XYZ file of C-alpha atoms in Angstrom:
305
model
C 168.309 35.152 92.080
C 166.357 35.670 95.328
C 167.410 33.344 98.114
C 164.692 31.086 99.516
C 163.810 31.524 103.194
C 163.334 28.245 105.092
C 161.761 28.224 108.558
C 162.641 25.136 110.618
C 160.357 24.538 113.600
C 161.862 22.095 116.125
C 159.879 20.467 118.905
C 162.482 19.502 121.499
C 159.814 17.596 123.462
C 159.333 14.917 120.791
C 160.866 11.471 121.262
C 164.178 12.331 119.549
C 163.869 16.108 119.503
C 165.886 16.470 122.723
C 169.014 15.246 120.908
C 171.666 17.917 121.561
C 173.183 17.294 118.119
C 169.876 17.407 116.222
C 170.356 20.889 114.752
C 173.960 20.121 113.794
C 172.897 16.877 112.106
C 170.229 18.676 110.097
C 172.587 21.483 109.055
C 175.290 18.972 108.045
C 172.832 17.160 105.765
C 171.673 20.293 103.924
C 173.325 21.482 100.709
C 175.368 24.674 101.022
C 172.961 26.528 98.734
C 169.853 25.449 100.670
C 168.808 29.025 101.354
C 168.389 31.296 104.329
C 167.655 29.179 107.406
C 165.519 30.490 110.271
C 165.366 28.285 113.361
C 162.352 28.230 115.691
C 162.501 26.133 118.857
C 159.815 26.979 121.446
C 160.768 26.036 124.992
C 157.157 25.480 126.021
C 154.452 23.598 124.151
C 152.038 26.483 124.833
C 154.141 28.688 122.537
C 154.159 26.282 119.597
C 151.074 27.780 117.929
C 152.481 31.323 118.005
C 155.877 30.159 116.771
C 154.326 28.218 113.878
C 152.252 31.214 112.873
C 155.332 33.417 112.731
C 157.372 30.790 110.867
C 154.681 30.363 108.198
C 154.470 34.142 107.785
C 158.154 34.801 107.102
C 159.192 31.663 105.171
C 158.895 30.313 101.644
C 159.100 26.756 103.003
C 158.175 25.587 106.514
C 159.912 22.493 107.933
C 158.378 20.606 110.875
C 160.868 18.733 113.061
C 159.013 16.579 115.577
C 156.290 13.998 115.945
C 152.856 13.811 114.352
C 151.372 16.406 116.717
C 154.053 18.927 115.783
C 153.628 18.157 112.087
C 149.878 18.809 112.367
C 150.353 22.153 114.118
C 152.964 23.388 111.641
C 150.840 22.155 108.723
C 147.812 24.038 110.063
C 149.640 27.364 109.762
C 151.388 26.441 106.497
C 147.983 25.747 104.948
C 146.578 29.039 106.259
C 149.452 30.968 104.641
C 149.580 28.898 101.461
C 153.152 27.733 102.162
C 154.588 24.286 101.357
C 155.476 21.969 104.230
C 158.433 19.628 104.711
C 158.804 17.045 107.475
C 161.770 15.752 109.470
C 160.223 13.077 111.734
C 161.589 12.725 115.289
C 158.504 11.419 117.096
C 157.521 8.049 118.535
C 155.210 6.800 115.785
C 155.800 9.162 112.823
C 152.674 7.892 111.045
C 152.517 10.906 108.719
C 156.073 10.434 107.472
C 155.649 6.679 107.113
C 152.471 7.071 105.069
C 153.974 9.725 102.766
C 157.211 7.802 102.216
C 159.378 10.391 103.995
C 162.601 8.857 105.386
C 162.712 8.275 109.129
C 166.446 8.992 109.186
C 167.030 12.643 110.141
C 169.754 13.307 107.559
C 167.819 11.703 104.696
C 164.627 13.545 105.628
C 166.520 16.862 105.845
C 167.971 16.409 102.360
C 164.539 15.530 100.949
C 163.028 18.605 102.647
C 165.343 20.912 100.701
C 165.797 19.075 97.396
C 162.400 17.386 97.028
C 159.254 18.632 95.322
C 156.082 19.725 97.097
C 153.019 17.738 96.022
C 149.294 18.111 96.770
C 148.552 15.984 99.833
C 145.138 14.969 101.201
C 144.116 15.313 104.826
C 141.070 15.548 107.050
C 139.518 18.703 108.459
C 137.389 19.062 111.579
C 135.928 22.502 112.298
C 138.741 24.103 110.332
C 141.490 22.084 112.050
C 143.634 19.941 109.779
C 144.520 16.345 110.638
C 146.720 13.830 108.823
C 146.048 10.747 110.949
C 142.822 10.914 112.926
C 140.177 12.914 114.737
C 138.434 10.940 117.476
C 136.377 11.391 120.607
C 134.570 9.444 123.307
C 136.488 6.489 124.717
C 139.445 7.306 122.484
C 140.027 10.694 124.133
C 139.939 8.998 127.534
C 142.720 6.696 126.343
C 144.805 9.614 125.027
C 144.370 11.607 128.243
C 145.380 8.589 130.334
C 148.386 7.985 128.091
C 149.620 11.539 128.659
C 149.323 11.110 132.426
C 151.179 7.814 132.367
C 153.962 8.953 130.027
C 154.605 11.951 132.272
C 155.600 9.431 134.941
C 156.894 6.426 132.981
C 158.250 8.098 129.855
C 157.007 8.057 126.254
C 157.108 4.619 124.623
C 154.898 2.194 122.724
C 154.725 -0.173 125.704
C 153.473 2.599 127.999
C 150.847 3.609 125.430
C 149.527 0.045 125.072
C 149.389 -0.648 128.814
C 147.735 2.717 129.443
C 145.049 1.944 126.852
C 144.310 -1.460 128.357
C 144.023 0.049 131.844
C 141.571 2.679 130.561
C 139.249 0.003 129.156
C 138.623 -1.255 132.690
C 137.407 2.164 133.873
C 134.098 3.918 133.161
C 133.741 5.395 129.705
C 131.181 7.724 128.096
C 127.928 6.924 126.321
C 127.390 9.442 123.506
C 123.970 10.192 122.017
C 124.833 11.046 118.426
C 123.202 12.560 115.404
C 125.141 12.002 112.181
C 124.396 13.525 108.776
C 126.299 11.509 106.178
C 125.754 11.919 102.422
C 122.313 13.464 102.932
C 121.119 10.796 105.362
C 120.553 11.380 109.088
C 120.822 8.706 111.745
C 120.714 8.642 115.540
C 122.614 6.201 117.710
C 124.355 5.709 121.024
C 128.100 5.153 120.851
C 131.164 4.816 123.043
C 133.611 6.233 120.489
C 133.972 7.712 117.015
C 137.204 7.629 115.022
C 137.800 9.444 111.705
C 140.936 8.159 109.969
C 142.716 10.068 107.200
C 145.798 7.819 107.226
C 145.490 4.164 106.125
C 148.143 3.015 108.629
C 145.990 3.331 111.775
C 142.912 2.241 109.795
C 144.747 -0.955 108.825
C 144.805 -1.970 112.505
C 141.011 -1.938 112.294
C 140.554 -3.577 108.896
C 143.210 -3.813 106.191
C 140.717 -3.984 103.311
C 138.830 -0.960 104.652
C 142.108 0.991 104.946
C 142.915 0.266 101.288
C 139.427 1.374 100.258
C 139.886 4.745 101.996
C 143.534 5.410 101.087
C 143.716 8.650 99.089
C 139.967 8.606 98.449
C 138.003 9.197 101.658
C 137.965 9.430 105.421
C 137.411 6.181 107.256
C 134.714 6.419 109.934
C 134.918 3.812 112.697
C 131.821 4.006 114.901
C 131.728 1.936 118.076
C 128.094 1.545 119.112
C 127.389 1.429 122.836
C 128.315 -1.965 124.252
C 129.293 -3.642 127.504
C 132.835 -3.878 128.826
C 133.194 -7.526 127.784
C 132.425 -6.648 124.163
C 134.814 -3.684 124.267
C 137.667 -5.911 125.436
C 136.791 -8.513 122.803
C 136.831 -5.809 120.121
C 140.224 -4.572 121.357
C 141.550 -8.127 120.960
C 140.133 -8.317 117.427
C 141.783 -4.979 116.591
C 145.189 -6.468 117.440
C 144.660 -8.861 114.528
C 143.099 -6.345 112.154
C 139.625 -7.894 112.311
C 137.627 -5.183 114.084
C 135.101 -5.138 111.242
C 134.022 -8.615 112.398
C 132.598 -7.119 115.590
C 128.843 -6.559 115.062
C 128.793 -3.400 117.205
C 131.274 -1.600 114.944
C 130.410 0.239 111.745
C 132.972 1.148 109.095
C 132.069 3.831 106.548
C 134.109 5.640 103.876
C 132.930 9.239 103.511
C 133.791 12.694 102.214
C 131.799 14.962 104.527
C 129.712 14.602 107.647
C 128.193 16.625 110.473
C 128.208 15.148 113.975
C 126.188 16.506 116.877
C 125.902 15.180 120.420
C 122.999 15.566 122.807
C 124.765 17.138 125.778
C 124.582 20.289 127.854
C 128.120 21.427 127.178
C 128.615 22.519 123.594
C 132.345 21.930 123.570
C 133.916 18.504 123.226
C 137.451 17.212 123.750
C 138.667 15.734 120.468
C 141.922 13.889 119.887
C 143.406 15.359 116.705
C 146.562 13.495 115.670
C 147.143 12.686 119.333
C 146.624 16.229 120.663
C 143.539 16.912 122.810
C 141.696 20.004 121.539
C 138.309 21.397 122.599
C 135.980 21.778 119.606
C 132.574 23.429 119.419
C 129.578 21.291 118.503
C 128.342 20.367 115.976
C 131.474 18.960 114.374
C 131.931 19.579 110.652
C 134.246 16.912 109.219
C 135.610 16.932 105.651
C 138.099 15.084 103.498
C 140.301 17.447 101.466
C 142.235 15.963 98.568
C 144.558 18.927 97.963
C 144.627 20.661 101.336
C 148.271 21.714 101.153
C 151.591 21.061 99.445
C 153.951 18.640 101.222
C 157.512 17.832 100.176
C 157.561 14.072 99.672
C 158.992 11.472 97.295
C 157.459 10.841 93.925
C 155.019 7.902 94.342
C 156.654 6.165 91.381
C 160.096 6.542 92.942
C 158.969 5.264 96.349
C 157.359 2.190 94.789
C 160.327 1.398 92.584
């Protein structure tokens, strides 16, 4: 019987990825007949794309060890090569793993990666780039960029992320002139931010009922129409209690496909894709894909038992 080749991509820069014993803990949790293990651990984040491409080329199964950004990058190349993906979460938030029912414990996740079954898993797609959690731009990208600057000095934590976001709200933020084509209808508006959610967990912080409506069925579009700073701060307060849909300047829409264009001279736009800032060419083509790739995860019936 041919031995299965398993490529394990480790991001040492994730919250728990710098653990010196991480590889040993993963190896100790795997069964002796797991297969041929190939380890990939890029020293620089700029090399992650190339490493993931190589890992997806040579392996039968690709395992992402890191946070949501690492998972997205590995998944992008696994999808391109038609390879199944497994996840060992070591990030700060681990929203992908939490949504899919993947254990947050390293040993448990490692065992599931090898012994579990790969299942069709939905995700979003923006200009050919996969995302599990979100794709967002406008004010949101300002918040992400500020967070990266602050964590470089203060360290990566939830408290730093929250304080950084609040500080950003008091600075200037963009006014976007948008054209949206949704389900055959075109509309124009001015907005401060657009957020496409593919994961119900972040959508639930906006509106729990809306998150349930979208879960496994559609992307959730959160459009923040242009408004003054006082209204933005009020909306942020509402979001803490999951009542953002009460704000009149916000629109929530469940959708399958949309095209977004922005009236601006530069035809490239910084977009936050699962927390990573990536420049995308306009217009943006956004889709919801129900069977984008195969991900090793628990049986839904088992996880709900």
